[in-house]
Coordinates of C-alpha atoms and ligand atoms in Angstrom, one line a residue:
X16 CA 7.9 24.7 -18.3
X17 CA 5.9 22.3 -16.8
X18 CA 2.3 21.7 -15.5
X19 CA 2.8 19.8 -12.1
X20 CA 0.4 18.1 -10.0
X21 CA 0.9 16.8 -6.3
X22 CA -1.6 14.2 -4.8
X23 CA -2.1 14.0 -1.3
X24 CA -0.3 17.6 -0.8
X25 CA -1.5 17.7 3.0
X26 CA 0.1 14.4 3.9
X27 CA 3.2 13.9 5.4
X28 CA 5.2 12.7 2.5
X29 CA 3.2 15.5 0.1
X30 CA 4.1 18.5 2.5
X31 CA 7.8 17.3 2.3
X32 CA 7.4 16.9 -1.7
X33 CA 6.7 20.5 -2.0
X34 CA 9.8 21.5 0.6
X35 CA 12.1 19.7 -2.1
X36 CA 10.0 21.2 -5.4
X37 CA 11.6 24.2 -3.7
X38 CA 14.8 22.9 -2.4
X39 CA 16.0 21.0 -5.9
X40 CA 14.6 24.5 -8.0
X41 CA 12.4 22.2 -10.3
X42 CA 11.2 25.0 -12.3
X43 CA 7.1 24.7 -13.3
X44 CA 4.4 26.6 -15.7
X45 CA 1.4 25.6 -12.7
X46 CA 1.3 23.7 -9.7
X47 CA -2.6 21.9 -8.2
X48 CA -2.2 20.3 -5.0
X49 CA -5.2 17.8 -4.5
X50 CA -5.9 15.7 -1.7
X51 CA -8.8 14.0 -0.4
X52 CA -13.0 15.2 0.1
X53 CA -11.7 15.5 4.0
X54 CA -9.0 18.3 3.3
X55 CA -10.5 20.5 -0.1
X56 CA -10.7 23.8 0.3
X57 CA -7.4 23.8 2.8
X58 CA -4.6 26.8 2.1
X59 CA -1.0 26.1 1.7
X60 CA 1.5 28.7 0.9
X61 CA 4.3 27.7 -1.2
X62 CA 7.0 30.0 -2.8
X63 CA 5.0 32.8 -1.3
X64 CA 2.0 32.5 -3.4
X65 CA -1.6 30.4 -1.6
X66 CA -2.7 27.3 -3.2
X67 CA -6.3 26.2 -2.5
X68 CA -6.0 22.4 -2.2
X69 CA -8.5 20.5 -4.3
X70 CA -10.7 17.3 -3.5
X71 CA -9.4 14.9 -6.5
X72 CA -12.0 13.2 -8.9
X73 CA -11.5 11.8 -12.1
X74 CA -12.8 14.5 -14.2
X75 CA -9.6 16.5 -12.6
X76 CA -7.2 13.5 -13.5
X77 CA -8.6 13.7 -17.0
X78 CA -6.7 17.2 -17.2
X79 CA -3.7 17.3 -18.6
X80 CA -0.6 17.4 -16.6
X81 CA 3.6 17.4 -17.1
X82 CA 4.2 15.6 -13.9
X83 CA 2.0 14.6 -11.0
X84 CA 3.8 13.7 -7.9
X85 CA 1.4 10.8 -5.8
X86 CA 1.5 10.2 -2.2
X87 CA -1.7 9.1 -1.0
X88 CA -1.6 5.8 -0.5
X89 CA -2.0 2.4 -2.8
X90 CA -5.8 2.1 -3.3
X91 CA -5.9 6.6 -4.6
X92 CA -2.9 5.9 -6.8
X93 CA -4.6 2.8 -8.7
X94 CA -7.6 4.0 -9.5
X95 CA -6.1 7.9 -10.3
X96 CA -2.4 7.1 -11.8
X97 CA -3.7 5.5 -15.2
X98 CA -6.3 8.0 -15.7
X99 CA -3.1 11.0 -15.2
X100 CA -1.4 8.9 -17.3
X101 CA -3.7 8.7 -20.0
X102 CA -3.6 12.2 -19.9
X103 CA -0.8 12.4 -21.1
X104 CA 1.4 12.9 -17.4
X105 CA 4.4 11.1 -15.8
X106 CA 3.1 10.2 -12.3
X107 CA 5.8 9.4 -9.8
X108 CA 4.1 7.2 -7.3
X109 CA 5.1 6.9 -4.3
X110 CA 2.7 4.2 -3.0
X111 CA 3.8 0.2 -3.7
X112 CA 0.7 -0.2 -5.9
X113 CA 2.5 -0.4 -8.9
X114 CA 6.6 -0.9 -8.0
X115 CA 6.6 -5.0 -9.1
X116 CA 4.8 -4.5 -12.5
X117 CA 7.3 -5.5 -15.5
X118 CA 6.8 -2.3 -17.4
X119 CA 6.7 0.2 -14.6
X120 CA 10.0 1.8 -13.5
X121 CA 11.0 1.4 -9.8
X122 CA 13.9 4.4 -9.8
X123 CA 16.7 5.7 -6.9
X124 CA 18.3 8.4 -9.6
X125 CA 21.8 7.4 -8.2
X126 CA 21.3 3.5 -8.9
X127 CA 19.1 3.2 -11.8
X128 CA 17.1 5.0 -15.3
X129 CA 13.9 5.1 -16.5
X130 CA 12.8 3.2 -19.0
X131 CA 9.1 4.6 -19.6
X132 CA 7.7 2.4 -21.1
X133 CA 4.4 3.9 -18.8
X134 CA 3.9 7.2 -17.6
X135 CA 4.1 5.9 -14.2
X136 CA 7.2 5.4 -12.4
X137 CA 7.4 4.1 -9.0
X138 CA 9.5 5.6 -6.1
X139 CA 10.6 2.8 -4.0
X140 CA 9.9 1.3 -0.6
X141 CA 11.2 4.1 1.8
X142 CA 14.4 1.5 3.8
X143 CA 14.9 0.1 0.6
X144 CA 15.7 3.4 -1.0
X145 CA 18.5 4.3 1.7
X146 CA 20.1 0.4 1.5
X147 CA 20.2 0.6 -2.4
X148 CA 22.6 3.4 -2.9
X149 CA 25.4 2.0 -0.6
X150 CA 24.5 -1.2 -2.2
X151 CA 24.9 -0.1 -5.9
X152 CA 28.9 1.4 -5.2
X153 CA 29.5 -1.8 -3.5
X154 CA 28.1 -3.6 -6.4
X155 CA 30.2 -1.3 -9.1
X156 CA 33.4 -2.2 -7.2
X157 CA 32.9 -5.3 -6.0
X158 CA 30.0 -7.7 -7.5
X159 CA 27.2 -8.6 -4.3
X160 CA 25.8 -11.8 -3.7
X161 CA 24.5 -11.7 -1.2
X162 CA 22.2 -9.0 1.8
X163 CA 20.2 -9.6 4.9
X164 CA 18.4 -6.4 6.5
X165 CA 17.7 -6.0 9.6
X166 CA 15.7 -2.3 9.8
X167 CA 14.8 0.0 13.0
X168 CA 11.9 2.0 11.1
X169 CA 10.6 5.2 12.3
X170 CA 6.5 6.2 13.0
X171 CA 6.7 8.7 10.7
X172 CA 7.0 6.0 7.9
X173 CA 3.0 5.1 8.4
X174 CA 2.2 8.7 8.0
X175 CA 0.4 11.3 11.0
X176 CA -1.6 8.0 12.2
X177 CA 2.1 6.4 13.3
X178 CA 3.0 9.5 15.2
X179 CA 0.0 10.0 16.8
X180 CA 0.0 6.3 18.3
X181 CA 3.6 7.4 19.4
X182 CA 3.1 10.9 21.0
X183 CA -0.5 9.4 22.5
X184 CA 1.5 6.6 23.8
X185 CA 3.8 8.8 26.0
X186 CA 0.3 10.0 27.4
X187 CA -0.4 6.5 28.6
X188 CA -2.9 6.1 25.6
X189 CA -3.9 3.1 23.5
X190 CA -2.8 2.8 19.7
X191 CA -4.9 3.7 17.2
X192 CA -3.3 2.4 14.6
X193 CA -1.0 -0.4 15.4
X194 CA -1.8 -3.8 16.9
X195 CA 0.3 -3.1 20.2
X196 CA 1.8 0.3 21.5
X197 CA 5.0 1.7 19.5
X198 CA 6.0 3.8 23.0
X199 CA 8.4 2.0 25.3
X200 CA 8.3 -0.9 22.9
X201 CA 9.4 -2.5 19.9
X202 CA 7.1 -4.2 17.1
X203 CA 8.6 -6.8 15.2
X204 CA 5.7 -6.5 12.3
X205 CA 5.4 -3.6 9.5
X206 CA 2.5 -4.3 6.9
X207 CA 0.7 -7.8 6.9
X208 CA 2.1 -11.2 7.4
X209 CA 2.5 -13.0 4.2
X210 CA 2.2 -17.0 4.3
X211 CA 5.9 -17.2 4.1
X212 CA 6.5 -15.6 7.4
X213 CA 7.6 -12.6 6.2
X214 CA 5.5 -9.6 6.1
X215 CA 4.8 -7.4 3.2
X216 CA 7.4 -4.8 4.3
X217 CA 10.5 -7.4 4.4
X218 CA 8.7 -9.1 1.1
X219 CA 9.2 -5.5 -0.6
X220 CA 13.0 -5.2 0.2
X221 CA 13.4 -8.0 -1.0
X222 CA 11.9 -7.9 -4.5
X223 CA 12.5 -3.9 -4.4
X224 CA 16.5 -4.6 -3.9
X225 CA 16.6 -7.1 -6.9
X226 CA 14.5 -4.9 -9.3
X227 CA 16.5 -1.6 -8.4
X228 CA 19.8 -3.3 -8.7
X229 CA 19.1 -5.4 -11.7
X230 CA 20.2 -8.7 -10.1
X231 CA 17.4 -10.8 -10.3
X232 CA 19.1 -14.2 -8.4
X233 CA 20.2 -12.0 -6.0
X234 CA 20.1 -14.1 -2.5
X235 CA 18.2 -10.7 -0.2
X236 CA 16.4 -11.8 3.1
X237 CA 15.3 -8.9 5.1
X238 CA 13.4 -8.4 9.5
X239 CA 11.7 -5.0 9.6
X240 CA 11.2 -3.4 13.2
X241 CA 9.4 -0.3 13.6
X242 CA 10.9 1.3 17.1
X243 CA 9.6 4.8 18.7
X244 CA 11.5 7.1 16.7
X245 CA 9.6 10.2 15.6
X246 CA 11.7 10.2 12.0
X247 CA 14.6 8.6 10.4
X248 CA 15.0 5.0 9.3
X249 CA 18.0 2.8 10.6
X250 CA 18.9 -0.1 8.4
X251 CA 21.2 -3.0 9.1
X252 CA 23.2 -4.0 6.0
X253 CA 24.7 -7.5 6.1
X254 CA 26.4 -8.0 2.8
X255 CA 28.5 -10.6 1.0
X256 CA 30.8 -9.7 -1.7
X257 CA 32.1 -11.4 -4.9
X258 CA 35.9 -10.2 -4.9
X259 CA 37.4 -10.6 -1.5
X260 CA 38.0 -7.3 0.1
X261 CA 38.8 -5.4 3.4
X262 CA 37.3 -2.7 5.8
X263 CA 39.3 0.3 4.3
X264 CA 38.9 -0.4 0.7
X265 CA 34.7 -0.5 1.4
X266 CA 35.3 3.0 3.4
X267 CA 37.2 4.8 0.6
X268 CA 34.6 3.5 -2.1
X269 CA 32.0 5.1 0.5
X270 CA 34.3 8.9 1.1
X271 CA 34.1 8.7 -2.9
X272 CA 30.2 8.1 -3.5
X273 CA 28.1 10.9 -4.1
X274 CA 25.1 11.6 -1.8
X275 CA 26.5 9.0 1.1
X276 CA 28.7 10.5 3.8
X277 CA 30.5 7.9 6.1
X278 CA 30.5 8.2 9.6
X279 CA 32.8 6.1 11.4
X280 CA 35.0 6.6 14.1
X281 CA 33.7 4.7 16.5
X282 CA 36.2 5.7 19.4
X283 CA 34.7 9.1 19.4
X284 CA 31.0 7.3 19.6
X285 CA 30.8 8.8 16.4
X286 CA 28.8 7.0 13.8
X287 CA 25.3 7.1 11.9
X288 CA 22.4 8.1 14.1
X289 CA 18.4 8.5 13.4
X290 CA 18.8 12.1 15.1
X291 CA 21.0 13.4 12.9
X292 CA 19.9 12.0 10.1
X293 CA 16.6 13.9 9.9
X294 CA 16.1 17.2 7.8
X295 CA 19.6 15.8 5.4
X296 CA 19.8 14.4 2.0
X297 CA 21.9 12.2 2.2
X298 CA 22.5 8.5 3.3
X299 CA 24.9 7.7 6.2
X300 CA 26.9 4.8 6.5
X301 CA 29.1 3.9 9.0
X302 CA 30.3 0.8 11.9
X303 CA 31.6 -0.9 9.0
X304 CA 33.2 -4.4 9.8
X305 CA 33.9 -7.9 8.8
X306 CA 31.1 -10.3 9.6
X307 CA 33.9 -13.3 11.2
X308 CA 30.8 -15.7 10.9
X309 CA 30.6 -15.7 6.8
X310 CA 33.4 -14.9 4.7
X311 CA 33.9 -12.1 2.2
X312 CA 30.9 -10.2 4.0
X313 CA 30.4 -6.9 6.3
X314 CA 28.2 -5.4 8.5
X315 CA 27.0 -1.8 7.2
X316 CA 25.1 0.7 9.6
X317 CA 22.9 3.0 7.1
X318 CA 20.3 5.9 8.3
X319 CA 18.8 8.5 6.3
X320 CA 15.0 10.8 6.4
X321 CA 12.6 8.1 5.6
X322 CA 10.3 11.2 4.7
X323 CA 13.0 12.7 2.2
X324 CA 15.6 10.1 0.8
X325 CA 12.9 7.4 2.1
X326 CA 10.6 8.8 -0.1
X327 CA 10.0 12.9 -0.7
X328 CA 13.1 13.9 -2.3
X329 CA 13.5 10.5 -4.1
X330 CA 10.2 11.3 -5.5
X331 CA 11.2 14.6 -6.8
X332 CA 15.1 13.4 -7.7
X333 CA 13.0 11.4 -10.1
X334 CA 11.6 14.6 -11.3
X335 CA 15.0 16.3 -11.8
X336 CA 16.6 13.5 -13.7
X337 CA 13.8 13.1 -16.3
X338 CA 13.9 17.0 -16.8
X339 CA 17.9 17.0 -16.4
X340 CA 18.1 14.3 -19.1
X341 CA 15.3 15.1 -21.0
X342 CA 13.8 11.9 -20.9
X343 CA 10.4 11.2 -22.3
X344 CA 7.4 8.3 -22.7
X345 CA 8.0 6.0 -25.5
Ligands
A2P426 P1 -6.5 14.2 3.2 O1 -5.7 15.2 4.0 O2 -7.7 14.8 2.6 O3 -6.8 12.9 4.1 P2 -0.6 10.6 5.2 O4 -0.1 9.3 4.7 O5 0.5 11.4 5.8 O6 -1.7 10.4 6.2 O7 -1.2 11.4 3.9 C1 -2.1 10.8 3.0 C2 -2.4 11.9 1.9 O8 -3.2 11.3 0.9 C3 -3.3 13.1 2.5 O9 -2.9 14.2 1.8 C4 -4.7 12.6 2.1 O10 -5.6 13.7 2.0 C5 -4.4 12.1 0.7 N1 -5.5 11.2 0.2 C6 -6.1 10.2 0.9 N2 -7.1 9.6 0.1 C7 -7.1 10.4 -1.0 C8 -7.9 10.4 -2.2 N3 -8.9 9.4 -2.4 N4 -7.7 11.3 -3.2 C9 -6.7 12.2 -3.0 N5 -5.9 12.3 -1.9 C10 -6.1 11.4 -1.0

């Protein structure tokens, strides 16, 4: 059994790690939850039993852990990850600190393997996660070529500051923490601009999508839109395929794929919504049709929990696959 290790346990993403620690039954030896200076000494009860969460240093990353599951954010997870790692522990990061370096694994368990060739392994960008597993059985059946994103991202994906400036908002305050208000608005701008145009966010599918999938000319462009939902990500999928193909055959590849569920009857108003989505672990597809402007491509409507799928459970799915498979550092 395994010594585990969750960083930035009072977070939003950490808090849902340990619901899914539950929920997928990964069995463990000892569990330390550490999180900042600002939150030591905090109680959480988990499986019954209270856990004192500890301030993390780097005498306590020099203990030796199994697995430590990391979500505190890019600037904790480079200076702490190599120090677990030398340790002698797989870290599954969830921050972007390390998801573009060649030897570090950047895994969705239903698309892709580790390698570990380092004992870190990085859990993707949170709409890039959802888009990749439609993606990979459209890829299997019919070769891709080509995707453009356009995503309707929820607060809850820049942690309790992105709610706050949401729920404050309602109030008629100002944001705290982004540049205009999120309530009765939408902000075409997630992360920093790049010189390119493109922000970080968009930069990340991008990349994120061609690493994952293992098609490094893949032609990817991606908008990302954050819009006042509390939870949920909503991703539009605009996707050209190699072998010519038709509505039906891309909805009977998606009844068939495990962990998406298609939702599409649109007579009924029934397809994939951000409501609906939240608290489930799978990915939801639906309002699939033929882009007429380009040929052999279609529009796919995709939402899933940014907190779970988008990163929580993804995190931990990581988890069950290297203990499922037994696989180990090289
Ligand atoms: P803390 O509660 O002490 O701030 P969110 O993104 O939802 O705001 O969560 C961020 C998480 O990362 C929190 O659990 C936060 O702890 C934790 N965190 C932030 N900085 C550090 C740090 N230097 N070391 C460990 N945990 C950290």
């Amino acid at each position: 059994m395994s010594k585990i290790a969750v960083v930035g346990a009072t977070g939003l993403v950490g808090e849902n790690m340990l619901k899914m620690l539950e929920k997928q039954n990964i069995p463990f030896e000892s569990l330390v939850l550490f999180s900042s200076e600002k939150s030591a000494g905090k109680e959480i009860t988990f499986q019954g039993k209270t856990y004192i969460v500890e301030a993390l240093t780097e005498e306590k990353a020099r203990a030796h852990f199994d697995y430590v599951l990391m979500s505190a954010g890019g600037q904790t997870s480079l200076k702490y990850s190599p120090i677990f790692e030398s340790a002698g522990a797989i870290v599954i990061d969830n921050s972007s600190a390390f998801r573009m370096f060649e030897d570090i694994d950047l895994i969705v368990p239903e698309v892709n393997e580790p390698k570990l060739k380092r004992g870190i392994i990085a859990n993707p960008n949170c709409s890039t996660i959802q888009s990749v597993v439609p993606l990979k059985y459209l890829n299997d059946q019919f070769g891709i070529t080509r995707v453009n994103y356009t995503t309707y991202q929820a607060v809850s994906g820049s942690g309790v500051k992105g709610k706050q400036d949401l729920l404050n908002g309602e109030k008629g305050l100002p944001p705290q923490n982004y540049p205009h208000p999120i309530y009765n608005n939408v902000l075409p701008h997630i992360d920093d601009f790049l010189e390119n145009g493109y922000t970080k966010e968009e930069q990340k599918m991008i990349d994120e999508t061609r690493k994952i999938l293992n098609l490094p000319d893949l032609k990817v462009s991606a908008t990302c839109v954050r819009v006042p939902v509390l939870d949920s990500h909503s991703v539009l999928i605009n996707v050209t395929l190699d072998k010519p193909t038709t509505v039906e055959e891309i909805k009977r590849v998606f009844e068939s794929a495990e962990h998406v569920v298609l939702i599409d009857n649109p007579s009924n108003n029934e397809y994939p919504l951000a409501i609906n989505s939240t608290g489930k672990d799978e990915v939801f597809v639906g309002r699939i049709r033929q882009d007429d402007s380009l040929d052999n491509t279609f529009y796919i409507w995709c939402t899933a929990d940014n907190l779970l799928k988008g990163a929580a459970l993804n995190a931990v799915q990581i988890l069950k696959q290297l203990l499922d498979k037994g696989l180990k550092r090289q």
